[in-house]
Amino acid sequence: MPLYRLEKKQNIPTTLEEAWNFVSSPRNLKEVTPDYMGFEITSPNLPEKMYPGMIISYKVSPVLGVKLTWVSEITHVDHLCYFVDEQRIGPYSIWHHEHHLKEIEGGVEMTDIIHYQPPLGPLGAVANRIFIARQLEEVFEYRFTAVKKKFGEYKG
């Protein structure tokens, strides 16, 4: 069963601290997720900042409006540098998502690195070719637009 990799970079015209405060707050997940995904955080009393070992649960409808439970654990946090979330329950056999930030001239470079494996072996590989990879691209394009709307366009 193949393991897929998706990497996305975005330059943001803001400070490292402002970018970190936005991306490291679980409360902002909905703001960067397309409405059609039906994203809803179900964890009660989420703190303002994530921490290693933190569990976040939510409902999401990635396909045909079917609500799925997704539970992620924040496995690593290096303040102002990166954090990692890993799916514990959800639609993928493997989901490992690294969020990296680094200061650049005029702002911050944000890099997302996702390693994922769809379920169902060969059927999951076919589903990835047909729609999963495309849908992930769309989700990150939405995220790119939402971040640009929040912080403005990077001029370099």
Short mmCIF file of C-alpha atoms in Angstrom, two decimals:
data_model
loop_
_atom_site.label_atom_id
_atom_site.label_comp_id
_atom_site.label_asym_id
_atom_site.label_seq_id
_atom_site.Cartn_x
_atom_site.Cartn_y
_atom_site.Cartn_z
CA MET A 1 0.00 0.00 0.00
CA PRO A 2 1.55 3.30 -1.04
CA LEU A 3 2.22 6.15 1.35
CA TYR A 4 1.52 9.50 -0.30
CA ARG A 5 3.17 12.82 0.41
CA LEU A 6 1.80 16.32 -0.10
CA GLU A 7 3.89 19.43 0.57
CA LYS A 8 2.54 22.98 0.40
CA LYS A 9 4.33 26.28 1.07
CA GLN A 10 2.90 29.73 1.58
CA ASN A 11 4.62 33.02 2.38
CA ILE A 12 2.68 35.21 4.78
CA PRO A 13 3.27 38.94 5.40
CA THR A 14 3.23 38.80 9.19
CA THR A 15 5.48 38.19 12.15
CA LEU A 16 6.49 34.74 13.26
CA GLU A 17 4.63 35.23 16.54
CA GLU A 18 1.37 36.27 14.82
CA ALA A 19 1.56 33.35 12.37
CA TRP A 20 2.28 30.92 15.20
CA ASN A 21 -0.57 32.27 17.32
CA PHE A 22 -2.97 31.70 14.44
CA VAL A 23 -1.87 28.25 13.26
CA SER A 24 -1.24 26.80 16.72
CA SER A 25 -4.72 27.60 18.01
CA PRO A 26 -7.10 24.69 17.44
CA ARG A 27 -9.97 27.18 17.49
CA ASN A 28 -8.82 28.48 14.08
CA LEU A 29 -9.11 25.12 12.28
CA LYS A 30 -12.63 25.83 11.06
CA GLU A 31 -11.53 29.16 9.55
CA VAL A 32 -9.09 27.39 7.21
CA THR A 33 -11.36 24.45 6.27
CA PRO A 34 -13.81 24.62 3.35
CA ASP A 35 -17.48 24.84 4.38
CA TYR A 36 -18.42 21.80 2.28
CA MET A 37 -16.30 19.65 4.62
CA GLY A 38 -18.84 20.28 7.40
CA PHE A 39 -15.98 20.73 9.88
CA GLU A 40 -17.12 20.86 13.50
CA ILE A 41 -14.86 20.65 16.55
CA THR A 42 -16.39 18.29 19.11
CA SER A 43 -13.71 18.52 21.82
CA PRO A 44 -15.08 20.45 24.78
CA ASN A 45 -13.12 23.27 26.41
CA LEU A 46 -10.24 23.45 23.96
CA PRO A 47 -7.36 25.55 25.25
CA GLU A 48 -6.11 28.53 23.28
CA LYS A 49 -2.80 26.82 22.42
CA MET A 50 -2.00 23.26 21.54
CA TYR A 51 0.50 21.15 23.43
CA PRO A 52 2.12 17.71 22.97
CA GLY A 53 -0.34 14.96 23.84
CA MET A 54 -3.38 17.14 23.20
CA ILE A 55 -6.33 15.29 21.65
CA ILE A 56 -8.68 17.17 19.31
CA SER A 57 -11.86 15.54 18.04
CA TYR A 58 -14.09 16.81 15.30
CA LYS A 59 -16.65 15.80 12.73
CA VAL A 60 -15.91 16.19 9.06
CA SER A 61 -17.78 15.27 5.86
CA PRO A 62 -15.12 14.69 3.21
CA VAL A 63 -17.28 12.56 0.88
CA LEU A 64 -20.96 12.85 -0.05
CA GLY A 65 -21.86 14.70 3.15
CA VAL A 66 -21.24 11.61 5.30
CA LYS A 67 -20.19 12.75 8.79
CA LEU A 68 -17.05 11.05 10.09
CA THR A 69 -15.32 11.34 13.43
CA TRP A 70 -11.70 12.43 13.21
CA VAL A 71 -9.49 12.42 16.29
CA SER A 72 -6.00 13.92 16.13
CA GLU A 73 -3.19 13.96 18.64
CA ILE A 74 -0.67 16.78 18.71
CA THR A 75 2.50 14.71 19.00
CA HIS A 76 5.22 17.37 18.77
CA VAL A 77 5.40 21.10 19.41
CA ASP A 78 8.46 23.31 19.05
CA HIS A 79 7.22 26.82 19.89
CA LEU A 80 7.44 29.21 16.91
CA CYS A 81 8.94 26.45 14.71
CA TYR A 82 6.61 23.51 14.09
CA PHE A 83 3.99 21.13 15.39
CA VAL A 84 2.77 17.73 14.25
CA ASP A 85 -0.72 16.30 14.32
CA GLU A 86 -1.41 12.62 13.75
CA GLN A 87 -4.80 11.05 13.15
CA ARG A 88 -5.79 8.55 15.83
CA ILE A 89 -9.33 7.89 14.55
CA GLY A 90 -10.55 8.90 11.12
CA PRO A 91 -10.79 8.21 7.42
CA TYR A 92 -7.10 7.45 6.75
CA SER A 93 -4.97 4.45 7.62
CA ILE A 94 -2.13 6.92 8.20
CA TRP A 95 -2.25 10.71 8.53
CA HIS A 96 0.84 12.58 9.71
CA HIS A 97 0.78 16.36 9.24
CA GLU A 98 3.77 18.61 9.95
CA HIS A 99 3.21 22.37 10.20
CA HIS A 100 6.46 24.36 9.88
CA LEU A 101 7.03 28.11 10.22
CA LYS A 102 10.20 30.08 9.58
CA GLU A 103 11.01 33.75 9.36
CA ILE A 104 11.84 35.06 5.92
CA GLU A 105 12.37 38.56 4.55
CA GLY A 106 9.04 40.38 4.82
CA GLY A 107 7.19 37.67 6.69
CA VAL A 108 6.93 33.97 7.42
CA GLU A 109 7.16 30.86 5.26
CA MET A 110 4.59 28.26 6.27
CA THR A 111 5.15 24.71 5.08
CA ASP A 112 2.71 21.84 5.45
CA ILE A 113 4.02 18.32 4.92
CA ILE A 114 1.43 15.56 4.93
CA HIS A 115 2.11 11.85 4.72
CA TYR A 116 -1.06 9.87 4.30
CA GLN A 117 -2.37 6.48 3.34
CA PRO A 118 -6.00 5.95 2.39
CA PRO A 119 -7.78 2.92 3.86
CA LEU A 120 -8.76 -0.23 1.94
CA GLY A 121 -5.44 -1.09 0.33
CA PRO A 122 -5.69 -1.20 -3.48
CA LEU A 123 -9.17 0.39 -3.41
CA GLY A 124 -7.74 3.28 -1.41
CA ALA A 125 -4.99 3.71 -4.01
CA VAL A 126 -7.65 3.94 -6.73
CA ALA A 127 -9.69 6.37 -4.62
CA ASN A 128 -6.56 8.49 -4.18
CA ARG A 129 -6.08 8.70 -7.94
CA ILE A 130 -9.76 9.44 -8.57
CA PHE A 131 -10.56 12.00 -5.86
CA ILE A 132 -8.58 11.99 -2.59
CA ALA A 133 -5.42 13.67 -3.93
CA ARG A 134 -7.52 16.25 -5.80
CA GLN A 135 -9.65 16.95 -2.73
CA LEU A 136 -6.55 17.48 -0.57
CA GLU A 137 -5.24 19.94 -3.16
CA GLU A 138 -8.58 21.80 -2.99
CA VAL A 139 -8.51 21.88 0.82
CA PHE A 140 -5.02 23.38 0.82
CA GLU A 141 -5.96 25.86 -1.90
CA TYR A 142 -8.83 26.96 0.35
CA ARG A 143 -6.42 27.21 3.29
CA PHE A 144 -4.01 29.28 1.17
CA THR A 145 -6.84 31.69 0.28
CA ALA A 146 -8.11 31.89 3.88
CA VAL A 147 -4.62 32.69 5.21
CA LYS A 148 -4.09 35.27 2.47
CA LYS A 149 -7.44 36.86 3.34
CA LYS A 150 -6.48 37.01 7.03
CA PHE A 151 -2.91 38.32 6.67
CA GLY A 152 -2.80 39.86 3.20
CA GLU A 153 -0.72 39.09 0.15
CA TYR A 154 2.97 38.47 0.56
CA LYS A 155 5.02 40.97 -1.46
CA GLY A 156 8.46 39.54 -0.73
#
